[in-house]
N, C-alpha and C. Protein backbone atom coordinates (compact mmCIF):
# COMPACT_ATOMS: atom_id res chain seq x y z
N UNK A 1 19.09 2.70 12.13
CA UNK A 1 17.98 1.86 12.88
C UNK A 1 16.92 1.85 13.73
N UNK A 2 16.08 1.72 13.64
CA UNK A 2 14.34 1.28 14.45
C UNK A 2 14.41 -0.07 14.61
N UNK A 3 14.53 -0.08 15.76
CA UNK A 3 14.17 -1.77 16.26
C UNK A 3 13.38 -1.56 17.97
N UNK A 4 12.13 -1.89 17.79
CA UNK A 4 11.85 -2.48 19.60
C UNK A 4 11.14 -0.87 19.62
N UNK A 5 10.43 0.16 19.08
CA UNK A 5 10.88 1.98 19.45
C UNK A 5 11.49 2.54 19.61
N UNK A 6 12.99 2.00 19.55
CA UNK A 6 14.42 2.36 19.74
C UNK A 6 14.91 2.40 18.71
N UNK A 7 15.42 4.04 18.31
CA UNK A 7 16.75 3.99 16.98
C UNK A 7 18.55 3.66 18.28
N UNK A 8 18.83 3.58 16.86
CA UNK A 8 20.05 2.75 17.24
C UNK A 8 21.34 3.17 15.97
N UNK A 9 22.37 3.24 15.88
CA UNK A 9 23.22 3.80 14.85
C UNK A 9 23.42 2.93 14.51
N UNK A 10 23.32 2.84 12.39
CA UNK A 10 23.69 2.13 11.54
C UNK A 10 24.65 1.45 12.05
N UNK A 11 26.00 1.18 12.74
CA UNK A 11 27.11 0.44 12.55
C UNK A 11 26.17 -0.91 13.07
N UNK A 12 25.53 -0.49 13.25
CA UNK A 12 24.01 -2.28 14.38
C UNK A 12 23.45 -2.62 13.58
N UNK A 13 23.45 -1.95 11.79
CA UNK A 13 22.66 -2.87 11.12
C UNK A 13 22.46 -3.78 10.77
N UNK A 14 21.42 -4.98 10.38
CA UNK A 14 21.66 -6.22 9.78
C UNK A 14 22.98 -5.82 8.55
N UNK A 15 24.07 -6.99 8.45
CA UNK A 15 24.15 -6.65 7.83
C UNK A 15 23.99 -6.64 5.93
N UNK A 16 24.32 -6.47 4.76
CA UNK A 16 23.89 -6.52 3.22
C UNK A 16 22.85 -5.28 3.94
N UNK A 17 22.26 -4.32 4.88
CA UNK A 17 21.30 -3.49 4.67
C UNK A 17 20.81 -2.54 3.40
N UNK A 18 22.63 -2.63 2.90
CA UNK A 18 23.14 -1.00 1.54
C UNK A 18 22.06 -2.28 0.82
N UNK A 19 22.16 -3.55 0.35
CA UNK A 19 22.01 -4.27 -0.30
C UNK A 19 20.32 -3.62 -0.54
N UNK A 20 19.38 -3.73 0.29
CA UNK A 20 18.38 -3.79 0.42
C UNK A 20 17.41 -2.72 -0.57
N UNK A 21 16.01 -2.58 -0.61
CA UNK A 21 15.68 -1.37 -2.02
C UNK A 21 15.96 0.08 -0.96
N UNK A 22 15.97 0.61 -2.24
CA UNK A 22 15.95 2.20 -0.92
C UNK A 22 15.09 2.68 -1.68
N UNK A 23 14.02 3.18 -0.90
CA UNK A 23 12.57 4.42 -0.72
C UNK A 23 12.89 5.02 -0.52
N UNK A 24 13.28 6.34 -1.39
CA UNK A 24 13.01 7.99 -0.49
C UNK A 24 11.92 8.24 0.26
N UNK A 25 11.69 8.33 1.35
CA UNK A 25 10.55 8.44 2.02
C UNK A 25 10.47 10.13 2.82
N UNK A 26 9.20 10.31 2.39
CA UNK A 26 9.28 12.35 2.90
C UNK A 26 8.30 12.43 3.56
N UNK A 27 7.49 13.43 4.02
CA UNK A 27 6.56 13.80 4.84
C UNK A 27 6.77 12.89 5.95
N UNK A 28 5.17 12.29 6.49
CA UNK A 28 5.36 11.43 7.30
C UNK A 28 6.04 10.48 7.47
N UNK A 29 6.73 9.80 6.18
CA UNK A 29 7.14 8.62 5.46
C UNK A 29 8.22 8.62 6.86
N UNK A 30 8.99 9.70 6.75
CA UNK A 30 10.18 10.48 7.17
C UNK A 30 10.26 10.52 9.13
N UNK A 31 9.38 10.41 9.35
CA UNK A 31 9.76 10.34 11.15
C UNK A 31 9.44 9.50 11.30
N UNK A 32 10.38 9.00 12.96
CA UNK A 32 10.40 8.05 13.26
C UNK A 32 9.06 7.44 13.91
N UNK A 33 8.11 8.42 14.86
CA UNK A 33 7.05 7.54 15.03
C UNK A 33 5.94 6.52 13.71
N UNK A 34 6.15 7.55 12.92
CA UNK A 34 5.59 6.56 11.38
C UNK A 34 5.73 5.04 11.60
N UNK A 35 6.90 5.07 11.74
CA UNK A 35 7.50 3.09 11.64
C UNK A 35 6.43 2.28 12.53
N UNK A 36 7.09 3.32 13.83
CA UNK A 36 6.27 2.99 15.50
C UNK A 36 4.23 2.19 15.04
N UNK A 37 4.19 3.22 14.74
CA UNK A 37 2.31 3.46 13.85
C UNK A 37 2.04 2.25 13.20
N UNK A 38 3.28 1.65 11.80
CA UNK A 38 2.91 1.04 10.98
C UNK A 38 3.56 -0.49 11.90
N UNK A 39 4.69 -0.36 12.74
CA UNK A 39 4.21 -2.28 13.67
C UNK A 39 3.61 -2.33 13.86
N UNK A 40 2.58 -0.73 14.48
CA UNK A 40 0.99 -1.90 15.23
C UNK A 40 0.23 -1.68 14.77
N UNK A 41 0.29 -1.19 13.68
CA UNK A 41 -1.43 -0.88 12.49
C UNK A 41 -1.33 -1.89 11.61
N UNK A 42 -0.03 -1.84 10.93
CA UNK A 42 -0.31 -3.15 10.15
C UNK A 42 0.89 -4.14 9.75
N UNK A 43 1.93 -4.70 10.85
CA UNK A 43 2.70 -5.51 11.46
C UNK A 43 4.22 -5.63 10.87
N UNK A 44 4.43 -4.13 10.65
CA UNK A 44 5.81 -3.97 10.22
C UNK A 44 6.83 -4.37 10.94
N UNK A 45 7.70 -5.55 10.41
CA UNK A 45 8.54 -6.58 11.79
C UNK A 45 10.41 -5.84 10.57
N UNK A 46 10.31 -6.52 11.98
CA UNK A 46 12.33 -6.34 11.69
C UNK A 46 12.92 -4.95 11.90
N UNK A 47 14.66 -4.67 11.51
CA UNK A 47 15.12 -3.44 12.00
C UNK A 47 14.40 -3.15 10.22
N UNK A 48 14.36 -1.64 10.68
CA UNK A 48 14.44 -0.20 9.59
C UNK A 48 15.46 0.32 9.51
N UNK A 49 15.94 0.27 8.43
CA UNK A 49 16.82 0.91 8.07
C UNK A 49 17.35 2.33 7.31
N UNK A 50 17.16 3.58 8.63
CA UNK A 50 16.68 4.68 7.50
C UNK A 50 18.44 5.66 8.00
N UNK A 51 18.07 6.53 6.43
CA UNK A 51 19.13 7.53 7.00
C UNK A 51 19.41 8.48 5.72
N UNK A 52 19.76 9.27 6.47
CA UNK A 52 19.40 11.03 5.64
C UNK A 52 19.88 11.04 4.41
N UNK A 53 19.47 11.87 3.82
CA UNK A 53 19.31 12.05 2.04
C UNK A 53 19.27 13.80 1.92
N UNK A 54 20.13 13.63 0.83
CA UNK A 54 20.33 15.18 0.55
C UNK A 54 20.17 14.74 -1.33
N UNK A 55 18.67 15.44 -1.64
CA UNK A 55 17.50 15.59 -3.17
C UNK A 55 18.13 16.94 -3.51
N UNK A 56 18.30 16.42 -4.83
CA UNK A 56 18.25 17.79 -5.48
C UNK A 56 17.28 17.53 -6.79
N UNK A 57 16.85 18.80 -7.13
CA UNK A 57 15.34 18.48 -7.93
C UNK A 57 14.55 18.05 -7.33
N UNK A 58 13.87 16.94 -6.10
CA UNK A 58 12.63 16.92 -5.88
C UNK A 58 12.56 16.95 -4.60
N UNK A 59 10.90 17.72 -4.67
CA UNK A 59 10.39 18.78 -3.31
C UNK A 59 9.27 17.60 -2.92
N UNK A 60 9.11 17.26 -1.66
CA UNK A 60 8.21 16.98 -0.80
C UNK A 60 7.02 18.57 -1.10
N UNK A 61 6.04 18.70 -1.30
CA UNK A 61 5.10 19.49 -1.39
C UNK A 61 3.57 19.05 -1.14
N UNK A 62 2.16 19.92 -1.12
CA UNK A 62 1.12 19.42 -0.28
C UNK A 62 0.29 18.66 -1.80
N UNK A 63 -0.42 17.54 -1.28
CA UNK A 63 -1.41 16.77 -2.29
C UNK A 63 -2.58 17.87 -2.40
N UNK A 64 -3.36 17.63 -3.58
CA UNK A 64 -4.52 18.02 -3.95
C UNK A 64 -5.03 18.07 -2.88
N UNK A 65 -5.57 16.83 -2.10
CA UNK A 65 -6.72 15.96 -2.36
C UNK A 65 -6.67 16.08 -0.49
N UNK A 66 -7.31 14.79 0.12
CA UNK A 66 -7.03 15.48 2.02
C UNK A 66 -7.28 13.93 2.05
N UNK A 67 -6.33 13.30 3.56
CA UNK A 67 -6.79 11.92 3.69
C UNK A 67 -8.31 11.30 4.40
N UNK A 68 -8.68 10.43 4.27
CA UNK A 68 -10.12 11.10 4.76
C UNK A 68 -9.95 10.21 6.18
N UNK A 69 -8.87 9.37 6.50
CA UNK A 69 -8.92 9.11 8.12
C UNK A 69 -8.42 10.36 9.33
N UNK A 70 -8.22 11.63 8.32
CA UNK A 70 -8.04 13.05 9.57
C UNK A 70 -8.36 14.18 8.74
N UNK A 71 -8.86 14.21 7.62
CA UNK A 71 -9.31 15.35 6.98
C UNK A 71 -7.79 16.31 6.98
N UNK A 72 -6.71 15.93 6.93
CA UNK A 72 -5.53 16.18 6.67
C UNK A 72 -4.67 15.82 4.79
N UNK A 73 -4.49 16.68 4.54
CA UNK A 73 -3.83 17.38 3.60
C UNK A 73 -2.27 16.57 3.42
N UNK A 74 -1.88 15.50 2.78
CA UNK A 74 -1.02 14.51 2.26
C UNK A 74 0.23 15.33 2.13
N UNK A 75 1.36 14.71 1.89
CA UNK A 75 2.43 15.27 1.35
C UNK A 75 2.68 14.26 -0.63
N UNK A 76 3.20 15.06 -1.20
CA UNK A 76 2.94 14.01 -2.18
C UNK A 76 4.80 14.96 -2.74
N UNK A 77 5.78 13.87 -3.48
CA UNK A 77 6.31 14.28 -4.17
C UNK A 77 6.54 14.89 -5.65
N UNK A 78 7.33 16.20 -6.15
CA UNK A 78 7.25 15.93 -7.28
C UNK A 78 8.40 16.54 -7.75
N UNK A 79 9.06 17.33 -8.57
CA UNK A 79 11.04 17.63 -9.19
C UNK A 79 10.66 19.52 -8.79
N UNK A 80 11.55 19.78 -8.42
CA UNK A 80 11.25 21.22 -8.19
C UNK A 80 13.23 21.31 -8.09
N UNK A 81 12.99 22.69 -8.78
CA UNK A 81 14.55 23.20 -8.30
C UNK A 81 14.79 22.94 -6.81
N UNK A 82 15.76 22.94 -6.38
CA UNK A 82 16.66 23.24 -5.22
C UNK A 82 17.08 21.93 -4.20
N UNK A 83 17.14 22.24 -3.45
CA UNK A 83 17.71 20.79 -2.46
C UNK A 83 16.67 20.83 -1.39
N UNK A 84 16.19 19.34 -1.11
CA UNK A 84 15.86 19.32 0.38
C UNK A 84 16.59 17.93 0.81
N UNK A 85 16.40 17.68 2.19
CA UNK A 85 16.38 16.51 3.14
C UNK A 85 15.57 16.36 3.47
N UNK A 86 15.60 14.69 2.97
CA UNK A 86 14.59 13.79 3.18
C UNK A 86 15.29 12.14 3.68
N UNK A 87 14.55 11.03 3.83
CA UNK A 87 15.26 10.26 4.34
C UNK A 87 14.66 9.35 3.43
N UNK A 88 15.86 8.27 3.47
CA UNK A 88 16.22 7.24 2.43
C UNK A 88 15.59 6.18 3.81
N UNK A 89 14.78 4.32 3.10
CA UNK A 89 14.39 4.22 3.85
C UNK A 89 15.05 2.25 2.70
N UNK A 90 15.85 1.46 3.82
CA UNK A 90 16.54 0.65 3.02
C UNK A 90 15.16 -0.35 3.77
N UNK A 91 14.47 -1.09 2.25
CA UNK A 91 13.80 -2.34 3.08
C UNK A 91 13.91 -3.55 2.72
N UNK A 92 13.22 -4.70 3.12
CA UNK A 92 12.85 -5.77 2.36
C UNK A 92 12.01 -5.65 1.69
N UNK A 93 11.68 -7.38 1.14
CA UNK A 93 10.34 -7.49 0.51
C UNK A 93 9.12 -7.08 1.32
N UNK A 94 9.45 -7.92 2.56
CA UNK A 94 8.25 -7.80 3.47
C UNK A 94 7.45 -6.15 4.37
N UNK A 95 8.94 -5.65 4.42
CA UNK A 95 8.71 -4.31 4.63
C UNK A 95 7.68 -3.77 3.63
N UNK A 96 8.80 -3.60 2.18
CA UNK A 96 7.99 -2.83 1.37
C UNK A 96 6.43 -3.40 1.05
N UNK A 97 6.32 -4.29 1.16
CA UNK A 97 5.00 -4.98 1.28
C UNK A 97 4.24 -3.76 2.21
N UNK A 98 4.17 -3.82 3.68
CA UNK A 98 3.77 -3.06 4.75
C UNK A 98 3.80 -1.53 3.86
N UNK A 99 4.83 -0.82 3.10
CA UNK A 99 4.81 0.51 2.67
C UNK A 99 3.29 0.58 1.29
N UNK A 100 3.40 -0.69 0.37
CA UNK A 100 2.53 -0.56 -0.33
C UNK A 100 0.51 -0.44 0.13
N UNK A 101 0.67 -1.18 1.57
CA UNK A 101 -0.72 -1.36 2.40
C UNK A 101 -0.84 -0.09 2.15
N UNK A 102 0.34 0.71 3.23
CA UNK A 102 0.30 1.85 3.89
C UNK A 102 -0.43 3.37 3.16
N UNK A 103 0.40 3.35 1.67
CA UNK A 103 0.17 4.02 1.21
C UNK A 103 -0.60 4.02 0.13
N UNK A 104 -0.94 2.68 -0.17
CA UNK A 104 -2.71 2.65 -1.50
C UNK A 104 -2.25 2.53 -2.47
N UNK A 105 -0.97 1.79 -2.54
CA UNK A 105 0.27 1.04 -3.78
C UNK A 105 -1.31 0.93 -5.15
N UNK A 106 -0.68 1.44 -6.46
CA UNK A 106 -1.87 1.42 -7.24
C UNK A 106 -3.92 2.23 -6.84
N UNK A 107 -3.96 2.89 -5.92
CA UNK A 107 -5.05 3.28 -6.08
C UNK A 107 -4.61 5.16 -5.56
N UNK A 108 -4.32 5.51 -4.13
CA UNK A 108 -3.61 6.77 -4.15
C UNK A 108 -2.28 6.97 -4.59
N UNK A 109 -0.72 6.13 -4.09
CA UNK A 109 0.12 6.70 -4.73
C UNK A 109 1.63 4.77 -5.22
N UNK A 110 1.71 5.35 -6.74
CA UNK A 110 1.87 4.42 -7.56
C UNK A 110 3.87 4.58 -6.81
N UNK A 111 4.26 2.70 -6.29
CA UNK A 111 6.02 2.69 -6.38
C UNK A 111 6.46 3.04 -7.63
N UNK A 112 7.54 3.93 -7.64
CA UNK A 112 8.22 4.47 -8.43
C UNK A 112 9.81 4.15 -8.43
N UNK A 113 10.70 3.63 -10.34
CA UNK A 113 12.10 3.88 -9.73
C UNK A 113 12.21 5.34 -10.28
N UNK A 114 13.03 6.05 -9.45
CA UNK A 114 13.70 7.15 -10.17
C UNK A 114 14.59 7.00 -11.50
N UNK A 115 14.21 8.00 -11.76
CA UNK A 115 15.15 7.68 -13.47
C UNK A 115 16.23 8.72 -13.28
N UNK A 116 16.41 10.11 -12.54
CA UNK A 116 17.12 10.38 -13.08
C UNK A 116 17.56 10.89 -11.52
N UNK A 117 17.69 10.20 -10.71
CA UNK A 117 17.60 10.36 -8.47
C UNK A 117 19.43 11.44 -8.46
N UNK A 118 19.40 12.32 -7.72
CA UNK A 118 20.18 12.92 -7.82
C UNK A 118 20.50 13.04 -5.81
N UNK A 119 20.53 12.38 -5.16
CA UNK A 119 20.35 11.73 -4.29
C UNK A 119 21.92 11.40 -2.92
N UNK A 120 22.17 12.23 -2.49
CA UNK A 120 23.45 12.01 -1.12
C UNK A 120 23.55 11.46 -0.68
N UNK A 121 23.97 10.37 0.32
CA UNK A 121 23.35 9.93 1.30
C UNK A 121 24.60 10.65 2.03
N UNK A 122 24.16 11.24 3.93
CA UNK A 122 25.02 11.55 4.87
C UNK A 122 26.58 10.83 4.43
N UNK A 123 27.09 10.12 4.72
CA UNK A 123 28.23 9.79 5.16
C UNK A 123 29.18 9.63 2.83
N UNK A 124 28.09 10.15 2.43
CA UNK A 124 28.76 10.45 1.06
C UNK A 124 28.66 9.58 -0.21
N UNK A 125 28.12 8.66 -0.07
CA UNK A 125 27.39 7.40 -0.74
C UNK A 125 25.93 8.13 -2.03
N UNK A 126 26.40 8.24 -3.26
CA UNK A 126 25.61 8.87 -4.31
C UNK A 126 24.53 8.24 -4.54
N UNK A 127 23.40 7.69 -4.31
CA UNK A 127 22.40 6.36 -4.66
C UNK A 127 22.11 6.42 -5.94
N UNK A 128 22.46 5.60 -6.82
CA UNK A 128 21.77 5.25 -8.95
C UNK A 128 20.10 4.76 -8.20
N UNK A 129 20.24 3.75 -7.19
CA UNK A 129 18.96 3.57 -8.20
C UNK A 129 18.68 3.06 -6.37
N UNK A 130 17.14 4.14 -7.42
CA UNK A 130 16.40 3.96 -5.42
C UNK A 130 15.37 4.22 -6.38
N UNK A 131 13.97 4.04 -5.37
CA UNK A 131 12.32 4.04 -5.22
C UNK A 131 11.39 4.92 -4.76
N UNK A 132 10.58 4.84 -4.95
CA UNK A 132 9.89 6.44 -3.80
C UNK A 132 8.26 5.49 -4.13
N UNK A 133 7.36 6.51 -3.70
CA UNK A 133 5.65 6.27 -4.11
C UNK A 133 4.98 8.35 -4.35
N UNK A 134 5.18 8.05 -5.80
CA UNK A 134 4.17 9.31 -6.30
C UNK A 134 2.84 8.86 -6.66
N UNK A 135 2.17 10.18 -6.97
CA UNK A 135 0.42 10.32 -6.59
C UNK A 135 0.01 9.52 -7.51
N UNK A 136 -0.26 8.31 -8.00
CA UNK A 136 -1.34 7.44 -8.47
C UNK A 136 -3.22 7.86 -9.11
N UNK A 137 -3.32 9.38 -8.50
CA UNK A 137 -4.27 9.86 -9.10
C UNK A 137 -4.31 11.26 -8.14
N UNK A 138 -5.00 12.47 -8.96
CA UNK A 138 -5.41 13.29 -9.15
C UNK A 138 -5.69 14.00 -7.64
N UNK A 139 -6.29 13.56 -6.47
CA UNK A 139 -5.88 13.56 -5.29
C UNK A 139 -5.07 13.14 -4.56
N UNK A 140 -3.42 12.69 -4.57
CA UNK A 140 -2.26 12.53 -4.25
C UNK A 140 -1.31 13.42 -5.38
N UNK A 141 -2.03 14.08 -6.54
CA UNK A 141 -1.17 14.51 -7.32
C UNK A 141 -0.59 16.52 -6.42
N UNK A 142 0.51 16.89 -6.75
CA UNK A 142 0.89 18.09 -6.14
C UNK A 142 -0.55 19.50 -6.29
N UNK A 143 -0.66 19.87 -5.59
CA UNK A 143 -2.14 21.05 -5.23
C UNK A 143 -0.88 22.24 -5.83
N UNK A 144 -2.13 22.70 -6.54
CA UNK A 144 -1.28 24.01 -7.50
C UNK A 144 -2.13 25.23 -7.54
N UNK A 145 -1.16 26.37 -6.83
CA UNK A 145 -1.90 27.72 -5.92
C UNK A 145 -1.55 28.44 -6.69
N UNK A 146 -1.58 28.73 -7.82
CA UNK A 146 -1.44 30.75 -8.87
C UNK A 146 -0.09 28.93 -9.50
N UNK A 147 -0.09 28.01 -10.01
CA UNK A 147 0.41 27.63 -11.09
C UNK A 147 1.19 26.95 -10.79
N UNK A 148 1.69 26.72 -9.12
CA UNK A 148 2.92 26.58 -8.56
C UNK A 148 2.29 25.45 -7.37
N UNK A 149 3.05 24.63 -7.20
CA UNK A 149 3.34 22.88 -6.18
C UNK A 149 3.52 24.03 -4.53
N UNK A 150 2.81 23.70 -3.56
CA UNK A 150 3.29 24.63 -2.44
C UNK A 150 4.65 23.96 -1.12
N UNK A 151 5.59 23.57 -1.11
CA UNK A 151 6.72 22.95 -0.31
C UNK A 151 5.65 22.83 0.88
N UNK A 152 6.05 21.78 1.38
CA UNK A 152 5.86 21.26 2.59
C UNK A 152 6.22 22.62 3.47
N UNK A 153 7.96 22.25 3.56
CA UNK A 153 8.53 23.28 3.81
C UNK A 153 8.31 24.46 4.28
N UNK A 154 7.42 24.40 3.65
CA UNK A 154 7.12 26.15 3.73
C UNK A 154 6.10 26.60 4.09
N UNK A 155 4.62 25.95 4.70
CA UNK A 155 3.57 25.43 5.03
C UNK A 155 3.21 24.47 5.57
N UNK A 156 3.11 24.70 6.91
CA UNK A 156 2.83 23.93 7.78
C UNK A 156 1.12 22.97 7.29
N UNK A 157 1.42 21.88 7.96
CA UNK A 157 -0.12 21.24 7.63
C UNK A 157 -1.04 21.43 8.28
N UNK A 158 -1.26 21.99 9.25
CA UNK A 158 -2.42 22.93 9.83
C UNK A 158 -2.95 24.40 9.15
N UNK A 159 -2.12 24.76 8.13
CA UNK A 159 -2.39 25.95 7.16
C UNK A 159 -2.90 24.63 6.12
N UNK A 160 -1.85 23.83 5.33
CA UNK A 160 -1.97 23.18 4.61
C UNK A 160 -3.51 22.90 4.26
N UNK A 161 -3.93 22.70 5.17
CA UNK A 161 -5.78 22.43 5.44
C UNK A 161 -6.64 23.28 4.66
N UNK A 162 -6.22 24.04 5.15
CA UNK A 162 -7.18 25.49 4.20
C UNK A 162 -6.08 26.18 2.76
N UNK A 163 -5.89 25.74 2.17
CA UNK A 163 -4.84 26.00 1.00
C UNK A 163 -6.05 25.52 0.34
N UNK A 164 -6.31 26.80 -0.90
CA UNK A 164 -7.54 26.61 -2.12
C UNK A 164 -6.77 26.27 -3.31
N UNK A 165 -6.66 25.61 -4.51
CA UNK A 165 -5.59 25.24 -5.33
C UNK A 165 -6.52 24.57 -6.29
N UNK A 166 -5.70 24.02 -7.69
CA UNK A 166 -6.13 23.11 -7.99
C UNK A 166 -4.69 21.79 -8.05
N UNK A 167 -5.25 20.31 -8.64
CA UNK A 167 -4.25 19.74 -8.89
C UNK A 167 -3.64 19.27 -10.10
N UNK A 168 -2.45 19.42 -10.23
CA UNK A 168 -1.38 19.38 -11.10
C UNK A 168 -2.15 18.42 -12.33
N UNK A 169 -1.67 18.30 -13.41
CA UNK A 169 -1.76 17.10 -14.62
C UNK A 169 -1.02 15.97 -13.91
N UNK A 170 -0.76 15.79 -13.44
CA UNK A 170 -0.04 14.26 -13.08
C UNK A 170 0.95 14.94 -12.11
N UNK A 171 1.97 13.81 -11.12
CA UNK A 171 3.06 14.15 -9.92
C UNK A 171 4.28 14.60 -10.68
N UNK A 172 4.77 14.54 -11.83
CA UNK A 172 5.80 15.47 -12.32
C UNK A 172 6.71 14.95 -11.93
N UNK A 173 7.28 13.54 -11.01
CA UNK A 173 8.50 12.86 -11.38
C UNK A 173 9.11 12.24 -11.89
N UNK A 174 10.38 12.93 -12.42
CA UNK A 174 11.00 11.55 -13.23
C UNK A 174 11.28 10.38 -12.85
N UNK A 175 10.31 9.23 -13.59
CA UNK A 175 10.71 7.89 -12.60
C UNK A 175 9.56 7.15 -14.05
N UNK A 176 9.63 5.67 -13.45
CA UNK A 176 9.28 4.43 -14.53
C UNK A 176 8.12 3.73 -13.19
N UNK A 177 6.62 4.23 -12.93
CA UNK A 177 6.30 3.11 -12.67
C UNK A 177 6.39 1.62 -12.20
N UNK A 178 6.97 0.58 -11.23
CA UNK A 178 6.90 -0.11 -11.10
C UNK A 178 6.23 -1.59 -11.11
N UNK A 179 5.25 -2.04 -11.83
CA UNK A 179 4.22 -2.84 -12.12
C UNK A 179 4.48 -3.92 -11.01
N UNK A 180 3.71 -4.35 -10.26
CA UNK A 180 3.71 -5.32 -9.07
C UNK A 180 3.53 -6.63 -8.97
N UNK A 181 4.16 -7.18 -8.70
CA UNK A 181 4.59 -8.19 -8.55
C UNK A 181 3.28 -9.21 -8.74
N UNK A 182 3.36 -10.80 -9.56
CA UNK A 182 1.84 -11.55 -9.33
C UNK A 182 2.34 -12.13 -7.61
N UNK A 183 0.84 -12.14 -6.88
CA UNK A 183 1.13 -12.64 -5.31
C UNK A 183 -0.02 -13.49 -5.78
N UNK A 184 0.70 -15.01 -6.21
CA UNK A 184 -0.49 -15.83 -6.30
C UNK A 184 -0.94 -16.85 -4.98
């Protein structure tokens, strides 16, 4: 759990944290410093509960386009054979709204419910209702080189900016895009 710029054990997390929305985080969203950045820049509030998870059949890969703010290639998610460790954020509705703004929900990324998650927490809990952000436009679809996506685990970000390839035809993740609730 992240509060006031410090990590704390999950046994100090707020009651009911497992009932919050589970969001698979990969790339920079799995980095604790991103939580601090979101607090300072976008007003993220409250305890952020994060757990380590083992994900089968999903991979963080480099996106086809670049971020405007720093000309770096961001991560995106796709379905690939193998196992990767990522993070699960257990978020409140207000925290989800901050993530939506950060991820450019509806333009750069879509919030989606995974339809075939194979995700297990460190304590052995298998998650069945997990959301994540998937590419919503070709600049956030996986970068393909010789027809294959490039895992972020295989190529550092400094080198990823120099990769040359094409955008995949879509994000490739088995999921259902979640339509934003009306906020009148």
